Coordinates of C-alpha atoms in Angstrom, one line a residue:
Chain A
X1 CA -18.1 -26.7 17.0
X2 CA -17.6 -29.9 16.5
X3 CA -17.8 -30.0 12.6
X4 CA -14.5 -28.1 12.5
X5 CA -12.5 -30.0 15.3
X6 CA -8.9 -28.4 14.0
X7 CA -10.5 -24.8 14.9
X8 CA -12.0 -25.7 18.1
X9 CA -8.4 -27.0 19.2
X10 CA -7.1 -23.5 18.4
X11 CA -5.9 -21.3 21.5
X12 CA -8.5 -18.6 22.9
X13 CA -6.5 -15.4 23.0
X14 CA -9.1 -13.0 24.5
X15 CA -9.1 -9.4 23.4
X16 CA -6.3 -7.8 21.7
X17 CA -5.6 -4.8 19.5
X18 CA -4.7 -3.8 16.2
X19 CA -1.6 -1.7 16.0
X20 CA 0.9 -0.2 13.8
X21 CA 4.4 -1.5 14.8
X22 CA 6.3 1.3 13.7
X23 CA 3.8 4.3 15.0
X24 CA 2.7 5.0 18.5
X25 CA 1.2 3.9 20.7
X26 CA 3.7 1.5 21.6
X27 CA 2.3 -1.7 21.2
X28 CA 4.5 -3.6 23.8
X29 CA 3.7 -0.9 26.4
X30 CA 0.2 -1.1 26.0
X31 CA 0.4 -5.0 26.5
X32 CA 1.9 -4.5 30.2
X33 CA -0.5 -1.9 31.2
X34 CA -3.6 -3.7 33.4
X35 CA -6.3 -4.0 30.8
X36 CA -3.9 -3.7 27.9
X37 CA -4.5 -6.3 25.0
X38 CA -3.7 -9.8 25.5
X39 CA -2.9 -9.9 21.7
X40 CA -1.3 -7.7 19.1
X41 CA -2.5 -7.9 15.1
X42 CA -0.2 -5.9 13.1
X43 CA -0.2 -5.5 9.3
X44 CA 3.1 -5.7 7.6
X45 CA 5.2 -6.5 4.5
X46 CA 6.1 -9.9 3.3
X47 CA 9.5 -9.3 4.3
X48 CA 9.9 -10.2 8.1
X49 CA 13.1 -8.4 9.1
X50 CA 12.2 -4.8 9.4
X51 CA 9.2 -5.8 12.1
X52 CA 11.3 -8.5 14.1
X53 CA 12.6 -6.7 17.2
X54 CA 9.2 -4.9 17.7
X55 CA 7.3 -8.3 17.3
X56 CA 10.1 -9.7 19.9
X57 CA 9.3 -6.7 22.3
X58 CA 5.5 -7.9 22.2
X59 CA 6.0 -11.0 22.8
X60 CA 8.6 -10.5 25.7
X61 CA 5.9 -8.4 27.1
X62 CA 3.8 -11.3 27.2
X63 CA 0.7 -11.1 24.6
X64 CA 0.5 -13.3 21.3
X65 CA 1.1 -11.8 17.9
X66 CA -1.5 -12.5 14.8
X67 CA 0.0 -11.0 11.1
X68 CA -2.9 -9.7 9.1
X69 CA -1.2 -8.7 6.0
X70 CA -3.0 -6.9 2.7
X71 CA -0.7 -9.0 0.2
X72 CA -2.5 -12.0 -0.3
X73 CA -5.1 -12.8 -3.1
X74 CA -8.1 -14.7 -1.7
X75 CA -9.9 -14.4 -4.8
X76 CA -9.7 -13.7 -8.6
X77 CA -7.5 -15.1 -11.6
X78 CA -4.3 -13.9 -10.4
X79 CA -2.3 -16.7 -8.4
X80 CA -0.1 -15.6 -5.5
X81 CA 3.5 -16.1 -5.8
X82 CA 5.1 -19.1 -4.2
X83 CA 8.0 -17.1 -3.2
X84 CA 5.8 -14.5 -1.1
X85 CA 3.6 -17.4 0.3
X86 CA 6.8 -19.0 1.5
X87 CA 8.1 -16.0 3.1
X88 CA 4.4 -15.4 4.7
X89 CA 5.0 -18.9 6.2
X90 CA 8.3 -17.9 7.6
X91 CA 6.9 -14.7 8.9
X92 CA 4.1 -17.1 10.6
X93 CA 6.4 -19.3 12.2
X94 CA 8.6 -16.5 13.6
X95 CA 5.5 -14.8 15.3
X96 CA 4.1 -17.9 16.6
X97 CA 0.6 -16.7 15.0
X98 CA -1.9 -19.7 15.6
X99 CA -3.6 -18.8 12.6
X100 CA -3.6 -16.5 9.5
X101 CA -6.4 -14.2 8.5
X102 CA -6.8 -11.6 6.0
X103 CA -9.3 -10.1 3.9
X104 CA -11.2 -11.7 0.8
X105 CA -10.1 -9.5 -1.7
X106 CA -7.9 -8.3 -4.4
X107 CA -4.4 -7.3 -3.3
X108 CA -2.5 -6.9 -6.7
X109 CA -3.7 -7.4 -10.2
X110 CA -2.1 -9.3 -13.0
X111 CA 1.1 -11.1 -12.7
X112 CA 2.7 -9.1 -10.4
X113 CA 2.5 -9.5 -6.6
X114 CA 2.1 -6.6 -4.2
X115 CA 0.1 -4.8 -1.7
X116 CA -3.5 -3.6 -1.3
X117 CA -2.0 0.0 -0.8
X118 CA -0.7 -0.3 -4.8
X119 CA -4.9 -0.5 -5.4
X120 CA -5.6 2.1 -2.8
X121 CA -6.8 -0.5 -0.7
X122 CA -8.8 -3.8 -1.1
X123 CA -10.8 -4.5 -4.1
X124 CA -13.6 -6.5 -3.1
X125 CA -14.5 -10.0 -4.7
X126 CA -17.3 -10.5 -7.8
X127 CA -20.1 -12.1 -5.7
X128 CA -20.6 -15.0 -8.4
X129 CA -20.2 -18.7 -8.7
X130 CA -17.3 -18.2 -11.2
X131 CA -15.6 -16.0 -8.7
X132 CA -16.3 -18.5 -5.7
X133 CA -14.5 -21.2 -7.6
X134 CA -11.5 -19.1 -7.8
X135 CA -11.9 -17.9 -4.4
X136 CA -11.7 -21.5 -3.4
X137 CA -8.6 -22.1 -5.6
X138 CA -6.7 -19.2 -4.0
X139 CA -7.5 -20.1 -0.7
X140 CA -6.2 -23.8 -1.2
X141 CA -3.2 -22.2 -2.9
X142 CA -2.4 -20.3 0.3
X143 CA -3.4 -23.2 2.9
X144 CA -0.7 -25.6 0.9
X145 CA 1.9 -23.3 1.5
X146 CA 1.4 -21.9 5.1
X147 CA 1.3 -24.3 8.4
X148 CA -1.7 -22.7 10.5
X149 CA -5.2 -22.7 9.7
X150 CA -6.4 -19.9 7.1
X151 CA -9.2 -17.6 8.1
X152 CA -11.1 -15.5 5.5
X153 CA -12.5 -12.1 6.1
X154 CA -15.4 -10.0 4.2
X155 CA -13.7 -6.8 3.3
X156 CA -15.0 -3.4 3.4
X157 CA -16.9 -2.2 0.4
X158 CA -19.0 0.7 -0.8
X159 CA -20.7 -1.2 -3.6
X160 CA -21.0 -5.0 -4.7
X161 CA -20.5 -6.4 -8.2
X162 CA -22.6 -9.6 -8.5
X163 CA -25.9 -11.1 -7.5
X164 CA -24.6 -13.7 -5.2
X165 CA -25.2 -12.5 -1.1
X166 CA -21.7 -12.3 0.4
X167 CA -22.6 -13.9 3.4
X168 CA -23.5 -17.0 1.1
X169 CA -20.2 -16.7 -0.9
X170 CA -18.2 -16.3 2.4
X171 CA -20.4 -19.5 3.8
X172 CA -19.6 -21.5 0.5
X173 CA -15.8 -20.5 0.4
X174 CA -15.3 -21.8 4.1
X175 CA -16.8 -24.9 3.4
X176 CA -15.4 -25.7 -0.1
X177 CA -12.0 -24.7 1.0
X178 CA -12.4 -25.9 4.8
X179 CA -11.2 -22.7 6.1
X180 CA -11.9 -20.3 9.2
X181 CA -13.9 -17.3 8.9
X182 CA -12.8 -13.8 10.5
X183 CA -15.9 -11.4 10.8
X184 CA -15.2 -7.4 11.0
X185 CA -18.4 -5.4 12.6
X186 CA -17.7 -2.7 10.4
X187 CA -17.1 -4.2 7.2
X188 CA -20.5 -6.1 7.6
X189 CA -22.2 -2.9 8.0
X190 CA -20.4 -1.4 5.1
X191 CA -22.0 -4.4 2.9
X192 CA -25.3 -3.7 4.6
X193 CA -25.2 -0.2 3.1
X194 CA -23.2 -0.8 -0.1
X195 CA -25.3 -3.6 -0.9
X196 CA -28.7 -2.3 0.2
X197 CA -29.1 -5.9 2.2
X198 CA -29.5 -6.9 5.5
X199 CA -26.9 -9.3 7.2
X200 CA -29.7 -11.3 8.9
X201 CA -31.8 -11.9 5.8
X202 CA -28.3 -13.9 4.4
X203 CA -27.8 -16.0 7.5
X204 CA -29.5 -19.4 6.4
X205 CA -26.8 -22.1 6.7
X206 CA -24.1 -19.7 7.7
X207 CA -20.9 -21.5 9.3
X208 CA -20.7 -19.6 12.3
X209 CA -19.1 -22.3 14.0
X210 CA -16.0 -21.7 11.9
X211 CA -15.6 -18.1 12.9
X212 CA -12.5 -17.7 15.1
X213 CA -12.1 -14.2 15.1
X214 CA -14.1 -10.8 15.4
X215 CA -12.8 -7.2 14.6
X216 CA -14.6 -3.7 15.7
X217 CA -13.2 -0.8 14.3
X218 CA -13.7 2.7 13.6
X219 CA -15.3 4.2 10.2
X220 CA -17.5 7.1 8.8
X221 CA -20.8 7.5 7.2
X222 CA -20.5 9.0 3.8
X223 CA -24.0 10.5 2.6
X224 CA -25.4 12.6 -0.1
X225 CA -28.9 13.4 -0.2
X226 CA -30.5 10.0 0.3
X227 CA -27.4 7.8 -0.4
X228 CA -25.0 6.5 2.2
X229 CA -22.1 4.2 2.7
X230 CA -19.9 3.1 5.3
X231 CA -16.0 3.9 4.9
X232 CA -13.4 1.7 6.8
X233 CA -11.4 4.2 8.8
X234 CA -9.7 2.6 11.9
X235 CA -8.5 6.0 13.1
X236 CA -11.9 7.1 13.7
X237 CA -14.8 6.5 16.0
X238 CA -16.6 3.6 16.1
X239 CA -19.7 4.1 14.7
X240 CA -22.7 2.9 16.8
X241 CA -23.9 0.6 13.6
X242 CA -20.7 -1.4 14.3
X243 CA -21.2 -1.6 17.8
X244 CA -24.4 -3.0 17.4
X245 CA -23.2 -5.4 14.6
X246 CA -20.5 -6.2 17.2
X247 CA -22.9 -6.9 19.8
X248 CA -25.2 -8.9 17.6
X249 CA -22.5 -11.3 16.4
X250 CA -21.1 -12.3 19.7
X251 CA -24.0 -14.6 21.0
X252 CA -23.7 -16.5 17.6
X253 CA -20.3 -17.4 17.9
X254 CA -19.6 -20.7 19.7
X255 CA -16.0 -20.9 18.1
X256 CA -14.9 -17.6 18.9
X257 CA -11.1 -17.4 20.0
X258 CA -10.2 -14.0 19.7
X259 CA -11.7 -10.3 19.4
X260 CA -9.8 -7.6 17.9
X261 CA -10.1 -3.6 17.9
X262 CA -8.4 -2.3 15.2
X263 CA -7.1 1.1 16.2
X264 CA -3.8 1.7 14.0
X265 CA -3.3 5.4 14.5
X266 CA -5.4 5.9 17.8
X267 CA -3.8 7.1 21.1
X268 CA -2.9 5.1 23.9
X269 CA -6.0 6.1 26.3
X270 CA -8.7 5.6 23.8
X271 CA -7.3 2.3 22.7
X272 CA -7.3 1.5 26.5
X273 CA -10.7 2.6 27.2
X274 CA -12.3 1.0 24.0
X275 CA -10.6 -2.3 25.1
X276 CA -12.5 -2.1 28.3
X277 CA -15.9 -1.5 26.5
X278 CA -15.3 -4.4 24.3
X279 CA -14.3 -6.6 26.9
X280 CA -17.8 -6.0 28.9
X281 CA -19.4 -6.5 25.8
X282 CA -17.5 -10.1 25.3
X283 CA -18.5 -10.8 28.9
X284 CA -22.1 -10.1 28.9
X285 CA -22.6 -11.6 25.0
X286 CA -20.3 -13.8 23.9
X287 CA -21.6 -17.8 23.3
X288 CA -18.1 -19.3 24.0
X289 CA -17.7 -19.8 27.5
X290 CA -13.9 -19.9 27.5
X291 CA -13.4 -16.4 25.9
X292 CA -15.3 -15.0 28.4
X293 CA -13.6 -16.9 31.5
X294 CA -10.5 -15.3 29.7
X295 CA -11.7 -12.3 29.4
X296 CA -13.1 -11.9 33.0
X297 CA -9.6 -12.9 34.7
X298 CA -8.1 -10.0 32.3
X299 CA -10.3 -7.3 33.6
X300 CA -9.8 -8.2 37.1
X301 CA -6.4 -7.9 36.5
X302 CA -3.2 -9.6 38.4
Chain B
X1 CA -19.1 -16.8 -16.9
X2 CA -15.6 -15.5 -17.8
X3 CA -14.4 -13.9 -14.6
X4 CA -11.3 -12.2 -16.3
X5 CA -13.6 -10.3 -18.5
X6 CA -15.4 -9.2 -15.4
X7 CA -12.5 -8.5 -13.5
X8 CA -11.5 -6.0 -16.4
X9 CA -14.8 -4.3 -16.2
X10 CA -14.6 -4.0 -12.4
X11 CA -10.8 -2.4 -12.6
X12 CA -12.2 0.3 -15.2
X13 CA -15.0 1.3 -13.2
X14 CA -12.7 2.1 -10.5
X15 CA -9.8 3.7 -12.4
X16 CA -11.2 4.7 -15.9
X17 CA -12.6 8.1 -15.3
X18 CA -14.6 8.1 -18.6
X19 CA -15.9 4.3 -18.5
X20 CA -17.2 4.8 -14.9
X21 CA -18.7 8.2 -16.0
X22 CA -20.5 6.4 -18.9
X23 CA -21.6 3.5 -16.6
X24 CA -22.9 5.9 -14.0
X25 CA -25.1 7.5 -17.0
X26 CA -26.3 4.6 -18.5
X27 CA -25.2 1.1 -17.4
X28 CA -26.6 -0.9 -20.1
X29 CA -25.0 1.3 -22.8
X30 CA -21.6 1.3 -21.5
X31 CA -21.7 -2.5 -21.1
X32 CA -22.7 -3.3 -24.6
X33 CA -19.9 -3.0 -26.4
X34 CA -18.0 -5.4 -24.2
X35 CA -17.1 -8.8 -24.3
X36 CA -20.0 -10.0 -21.5
X37 CA -22.7 -12.5 -21.7
X38 CA -26.2 -10.9 -20.6
X39 CA -25.6 -12.6 -17.5
X40 CA -22.1 -11.1 -16.9
X41 CA -23.8 -7.8 -17.6
X42 CA -26.6 -8.3 -14.8
X43 CA -23.9 -8.8 -12.3
X44 CA -23.0 -5.1 -12.7
X45 CA -26.0 -3.0 -13.5
X46 CA -27.7 -3.0 -10.0
X47 CA -24.7 -1.9 -8.1
X48 CA -24.8 1.2 -5.8
X49 CA -23.6 3.8 -8.1
X50 CA -23.2 6.5 -4.9
X51 CA -20.8 4.0 -3.6
X52 CA -18.9 3.6 -6.7
X53 CA -18.3 6.8 -6.6
X54 CA -16.8 7.0 -3.0
X55 CA -14.7 3.9 -3.6
X56 CA -13.3 5.8 -6.7
X57 CA -12.7 8.6 -5.0
X58 CA -11.2 7.4 -2.1
X59 CA -8.9 4.9 -4.3
X60 CA -7.9 7.9 -6.5
X61 CA -6.5 9.8 -3.4
X62 CA -4.6 6.7 -2.1
X63 CA -3.0 5.6 -5.5
X64 CA -2.3 8.9 -7.1
X65 CA -1.4 9.9 -3.8
X66 CA 1.3 7.4 -3.7
X67 CA 2.8 8.2 -7.1
X68 CA 3.0 11.3 -6.4
X69 CA 5.0 11.2 -3.5
X70 CA 7.8 10.3 -6.2
X71 CA 7.3 13.5 -7.7
X72 CA 6.9 16.4 -5.1
X73 CA 8.8 19.2 -6.9
X74 CA 7.1 18.6 -10.0
X75 CA 3.5 17.8 -9.0
X76 CA 3.7 20.9 -6.4
X77 CA 4.6 23.1 -9.6
X78 CA 2.1 21.8 -11.7
X79 CA -0.3 22.7 -8.9
X80 CA 0.1 26.2 -9.5
X81 CA -1.7 26.2 -13.2
X82 CA -5.3 25.3 -14.1
X83 CA -6.9 22.9 -13.9
X84 CA -4.7 22.0 -11.1
X85 CA -3.7 18.3 -9.7
X86 CA -7.3 17.2 -10.9
X87 CA -5.7 16.4 -14.5
X88 CA -3.5 13.8 -12.7
X89 CA -6.4 11.3 -12.4
X90 CA -5.7 9.8 -15.8
X91 CA -2.3 8.9 -15.2
X92 CA -3.3 6.0 -12.7
X93 CA -5.7 4.2 -15.6
X94 CA -6.6 0.8 -15.6
X95 CA -3.5 -0.5 -17.8
X96 CA -1.0 0.8 -15.0
X97 CA -1.8 -2.3 -13.1
X98 CA -0.8 -4.7 -16.0
X99 CA 2.8 -3.6 -15.3
X100 CA 5.0 -4.9 -12.2
X101 CA 4.9 -2.3 -9.1
X102 CA 8.2 -1.0 -9.5
X103 CA 7.4 0.1 -13.3
X104 CA 4.5 2.3 -12.3
X105 CA 6.2 5.2 -10.6
X106 CA 8.3 5.5 -14.1
X107 CA 5.2 5.2 -16.1
X108 CA 3.4 7.9 -14.1
X109 CA 6.6 10.2 -14.4
X110 CA 6.6 10.4 -18.1
X111 CA 3.0 11.1 -18.0
X112 CA 3.2 13.8 -15.4
X113 CA 6.0 15.5 -17.7
X114 CA 3.2 15.4 -20.6
X115 CA 1.1 17.4 -18.3
X116 CA 3.6 20.0 -17.3
X117 CA 3.8 20.6 -21.2
X118 CA 0.2 20.9 -21.7
X119 CA -0.9 22.9 -18.7
X120 CA 2.1 25.2 -18.0
X121 CA 2.5 28.0 -20.5
X122 CA 5.8 28.0 -22.5
X123 CA 8.3 30.4 -20.8
X124 CA 10.7 29.9 -17.7
X125 CA 8.2 28.6 -15.5
X126 CA 7.6 25.5 -17.8
X127 CA 11.6 25.3 -18.3
X128 CA 12.0 25.0 -14.5
X129 CA 8.9 22.4 -14.1
X130 CA 10.5 20.4 -16.9
X131 CA 13.7 20.4 -15.2
X132 CA 12.6 19.6 -11.9
X133 CA 10.3 16.8 -13.7
X134 CA 13.7 15.2 -15.5
X135 CA 15.4 15.1 -12.1
X136 CA 12.4 13.1 -10.3
X137 CA 11.8 10.6 -13.5
X138 CA 15.5 9.8 -13.7
X139 CA 15.7 9.4 -9.7
X140 CA 12.3 7.0 -10.3
X141 CA 13.6 5.2 -13.0
X142 CA 17.2 4.5 -11.1
X143 CA 15.0 2.9 -8.3
X144 CA 12.8 1.0 -10.6
X145 CA 15.9 -0.4 -12.5
X146 CA 17.4 -1.3 -8.8
X147 CA 14.1 -2.9 -7.9
X148 CA 13.7 -4.9 -10.8
X149 CA 17.1 -6.2 -10.7
X150 CA 16.7 -7.3 -6.8
X151 CA 13.2 -8.8 -7.6
X152 CA 14.6 -10.9 -10.5
X153 CA 17.5 -11.8 -8.2
X154 CA 20.0 -10.5 -10.3
X155 CA 21.0 -7.9 -7.5
X156 CA 20.9 -9.5 -4.4
X157 CA 23.0 -7.8 -1.6
X158 CA 22.3 -4.5 0.1
X159 CA 24.9 -2.0 -0.8
X160 CA 28.4 -2.6 0.0
X161 CA 30.4 0.2 1.6
X162 CA 32.5 2.1 -0.7
X163 CA 36.6 1.2 0.7
X164 CA 38.7 3.5 -0.9
X165 CA 42.4 2.4 0.1
X166 CA 45.8 3.3 -0.7
X167 CA 46.6 5.6 -3.9
X168 CA 43.5 5.3 -6.2
X169 CA 44.6 8.5 -8.3
X170 CA 45.9 6.4 -11.3
X171 CA 42.7 4.2 -11.0
X172 CA 40.4 5.2 -13.9
X173 CA 37.0 6.7 -12.7
X174 CA 33.2 6.2 -14.1
X175 CA 29.8 7.3 -13.1
X176 CA 28.4 4.9 -11.0
X177 CA 25.4 3.0 -12.5
X178 CA 21.5 3.8 -11.3
X179 CA 22.4 7.6 -11.5
X180 CA 20.3 10.9 -12.3
X181 CA 22.2 13.9 -12.6
X182 CA 20.8 17.3 -13.1
X183 CA 21.4 21.0 -12.7
X184 CA 18.8 22.4 -10.1
X185 CA 18.6 26.2 -9.8
X186 CA 19.5 26.0 -6.0
X187 CA 19.8 23.1 -3.5
X188 CA 17.5 20.2 -3.4
X189 CA 16.4 21.0 0.2
X190 CA 15.7 24.5 -0.4
X191 CA 13.5 23.9 -3.4
X192 CA 11.7 21.7 -1.5
X193 CA 11.2 24.0 1.4
X194 CA 10.2 26.7 -1.4
X195 CA 7.9 24.3 -3.0
X196 CA 6.3 21.8 -1.2
X197 CA 3.9 22.4 1.7
X198 CA 4.4 19.2 3.8
X199 CA 5.8 15.5 3.5
X200 CA 5.5 13.6 -0.1
X201 CA 2.9 11.2 1.1
X202 CA 0.7 14.2 2.4
X203 CA 1.3 16.2 -0.7
X204 CA -1.5 15.2 -3.2
X205 CA -4.3 15.3 -0.5
X206 CA -2.6 18.7 0.4
X207 CA -2.2 20.4 -2.8
X208 CA -5.9 19.7 -4.0
X209 CA -7.1 21.5 -1.1
X210 CA -4.7 24.3 -1.7
X211 CA -2.7 24.7 -4.7
X212 CA 0.9 26.3 -4.8
X213 CA 1.0 29.9 -5.4
X214 CA 2.3 30.7 -8.5
X215 CA 4.6 33.4 -7.6
X216 CA 6.6 30.8 -5.8
X217 CA 7.7 29.1 -8.9
X218 CA 8.3 32.5 -10.9
X219 CA 11.0 33.3 -8.0
X220 CA 12.7 30.4 -8.4
X221 CA 13.0 31.1 -12.2
X222 CA 15.0 34.3 -10.9
X223 CA 17.4 33.0 -8.6
X224 CA 20.7 33.8 -9.3
X225 CA 23.9 32.2 -8.4
X226 CA 22.5 29.5 -6.1
X227 CA 22.6 26.9 -8.8
X228 CA 23.6 22.9 -8.0
X229 CA 24.9 20.2 -10.0
X230 CA 22.7 17.7 -8.0
X231 CA 23.8 13.8 -8.3
X232 CA 21.7 11.1 -7.1
X233 CA 21.9 7.5 -6.7
X234 CA 19.3 4.7 -6.2
X235 CA 20.8 2.3 -3.5
X236 CA 19.5 -0.7 -2.3
X237 CA 18.5 -1.1 1.1
X238 CA 17.2 -4.4 1.7
X239 CA 16.2 -7.3 -0.8
X240 CA 14.8 -10.7 -0.7
X241 CA 13.2 -12.2 -3.9
X242 CA 9.7 -10.9 -2.7
X243 CA 10.5 -7.1 -2.0
X244 CA 13.3 -4.5 -2.2
X245 CA 13.6 -1.4 -0.3
X246 CA 15.3 1.5 -2.9
X247 CA 16.3 4.8 -1.2
X248 CA 18.3 7.9 -2.9
X249 CA 21.5 9.0 -2.0
X250 CA 22.0 12.5 -3.3
X251 CA 24.9 15.0 -3.2
X252 CA 25.4 18.4 -4.4
X253 CA 28.4 19.9 -6.0
X254 CA 29.2 23.4 -7.9
X255 CA 28.0 23.5 -11.3
X256 CA 31.0 24.1 -12.4
X257 CA 31.6 20.4 -12.2
X258 CA 29.0 19.6 -15.0
X259 CA 31.8 19.8 -18.0
X260 CA 34.0 17.2 -15.9
X261 CA 31.2 14.4 -16.0
X262 CA 31.6 13.6 -19.5
X263 CA 35.1 12.7 -18.8
X264 CA 34.1 10.0 -16.1
X265 CA 33.5 7.3 -18.5
X266 CA 36.0 4.8 -17.1
X267 CA 39.2 5.8 -19.5
X268 CA 40.6 8.6 -17.4
X269 CA 42.0 8.6 -13.5
X270 CA 42.0 11.5 -11.1
X271 CA 45.5 12.1 -12.4
X272 CA 45.1 12.4 -15.7
X273 CA 42.0 14.5 -15.1
X274 CA 44.0 16.9 -13.3
X275 CA 46.7 17.1 -15.8
X276 CA 44.3 17.9 -18.2
X277 CA 42.8 20.8 -16.5
X278 CA 46.4 22.0 -15.2
X279 CA 47.3 22.3 -18.9
X280 CA 44.2 23.9 -19.8
X281 CA 45.1 26.5 -17.2
X282 CA 42.8 25.8 -14.5
X283 CA 43.8 27.7 -11.3
X284 CA 45.2 25.8 -8.6
X285 CA 42.2 26.4 -5.6
X286 CA 40.0 25.4 -8.8
X287 CA 41.9 22.0 -9.2
X288 CA 42.0 21.4 -5.8
X289 CA 38.2 22.0 -5.2
X290 CA 37.9 19.4 -8.1
X291 CA 40.0 16.8 -6.5
X292 CA 38.1 17.4 -3.1
X293 CA 34.6 17.0 -5.1
X294 CA 35.9 13.8 -7.1
X295 CA 37.4 12.1 -3.6
X296 CA 34.1 13.0 -2.0
X297 CA 32.0 11.5 -5.3
X298 CA 34.3 8.4 -4.9
X299 CA 34.1 7.8 -1.4
X300 CA 30.2 8.1 -1.4
X301 CA 29.6 5.6 -4.0
X302 CA 28.9 7.9 -6.9
X303 CA 31.9 7.0 -9.0
X304 CA 33.3 3.4 -9.5
X305 CA 37.0 2.6 -9.6
X306 CA 38.0 0.4 -12.3
X307 CA 41.5 -0.4 -13.4
X308 CA 43.0 1.3 -16.2
X309 CA 42.9 -0.4 -19.5
X310 CA 46.4 -1.2 -21.1

């Protein structure tokens, strides 16, 4: 952890949930429940005005807020708009988010900024050296405009272009751009299935100390004959392979500050019961004593 | 490695169905004519072909589904005919992503109209579907224009409320900008009820599973006495240099109003229009109806007031 002191100084947020701000369940109401999320992560548009009241309610309820959009190109040859980056910085400042994370993927194409939904969803980067160079450029471009540390997340995928391993790509990107990392258990499972590789075989030199946030979310397995891939689907149940990956990662992440259950579209009781399971895993397996203590306190309640 | 060339191939793999099929059959042959070095080609040849197919299918549902949401009536009508909505897939080609996002719905709409002409047999059903298509395309074009101006900073404020004060009867009237006008066989709410089985954002998925029965469209071609002149105006709800939210305001009037629209060109006032109609022998009750409709159009912002030219 000492290698990246600016990350070590970030606040520990505990266990939280990623929710939609305009659909049930109401994030602020969940925050107020015993055993509710300690922070709320939301995805949103570049303009803050539409979500400002909902964010204010969450903060009044006592939770931290993280902004996790889907419009930043953290890879590729198409640069981010300086106006969009300025608006992002404004939103981060207004929400009080201690860091800024998003998937490393194409969200827009060509010179027209936009949201990943316009491409369907995130389009994963090409894993080779030329693409890595551009990804470093993209991350630095964002770092230069936002005032909080940037964390890069591997995207969900069902196939891989390029011969560099994804974990090597991420490790090099984090080191060269000096940024943090966010790992998503389901996305890593999607990589294992889509690339037909094992994460465990690709970890030599991986900077685990840079991982500040961990996600777990629902997904589904698509199969035909001998073929199978993982499709990210937050409204569905967490796959056993994703739970396994999640629990395997926890002991390896000494700098972990936040664990997020991504559950947009799930009902309130499912969110609460899953948060309970996530907490039990964190207490039993996390390598970060501060995070364990915080989560234990939350579990005990007031 | 020229990353730009590899990016173009990646985009074609997920959004160009013909190229993807060729690649899945023989990756080397599909990549051979492209400007890639052997090293760059090797980045593609080993990819998970099943995973690529799943990705492309999922993306198609989301990208086309999103574009379809601007054309609920036309797409519902198209679904009633072979080959169903599978024919929409080529309307989201890789080139679509080279144009700014706000220009994509009109581009999609022009392709959609061509498909209606191609797949619906000539006759009343095709004529109706084309009318619906032109109406929805005009709405999409108006929204695109407003969004484009807002993003370029030329149109920065949300809509100012229309203030109608004092006697404006002698002020010249003109159709507001960013308008779409069409004569439809019945009110838009009723058309939506009869043709669209669900909300626009779910329509593509729903109609691919169960297309609209053709009889529903045929029934509409026989509807009589319910025609409406429909005016739609793109309204900027929220704008910044990054993003713009545009909605439509729709107003429906009797089809007899249509000839009057041609005179709303900024040269005539309410008084001169009424005088002209009166001189042409229009009954008093009709004149009253026209006046009410014009007042409502002004109040709702569909007509702009301009000082009379000297």
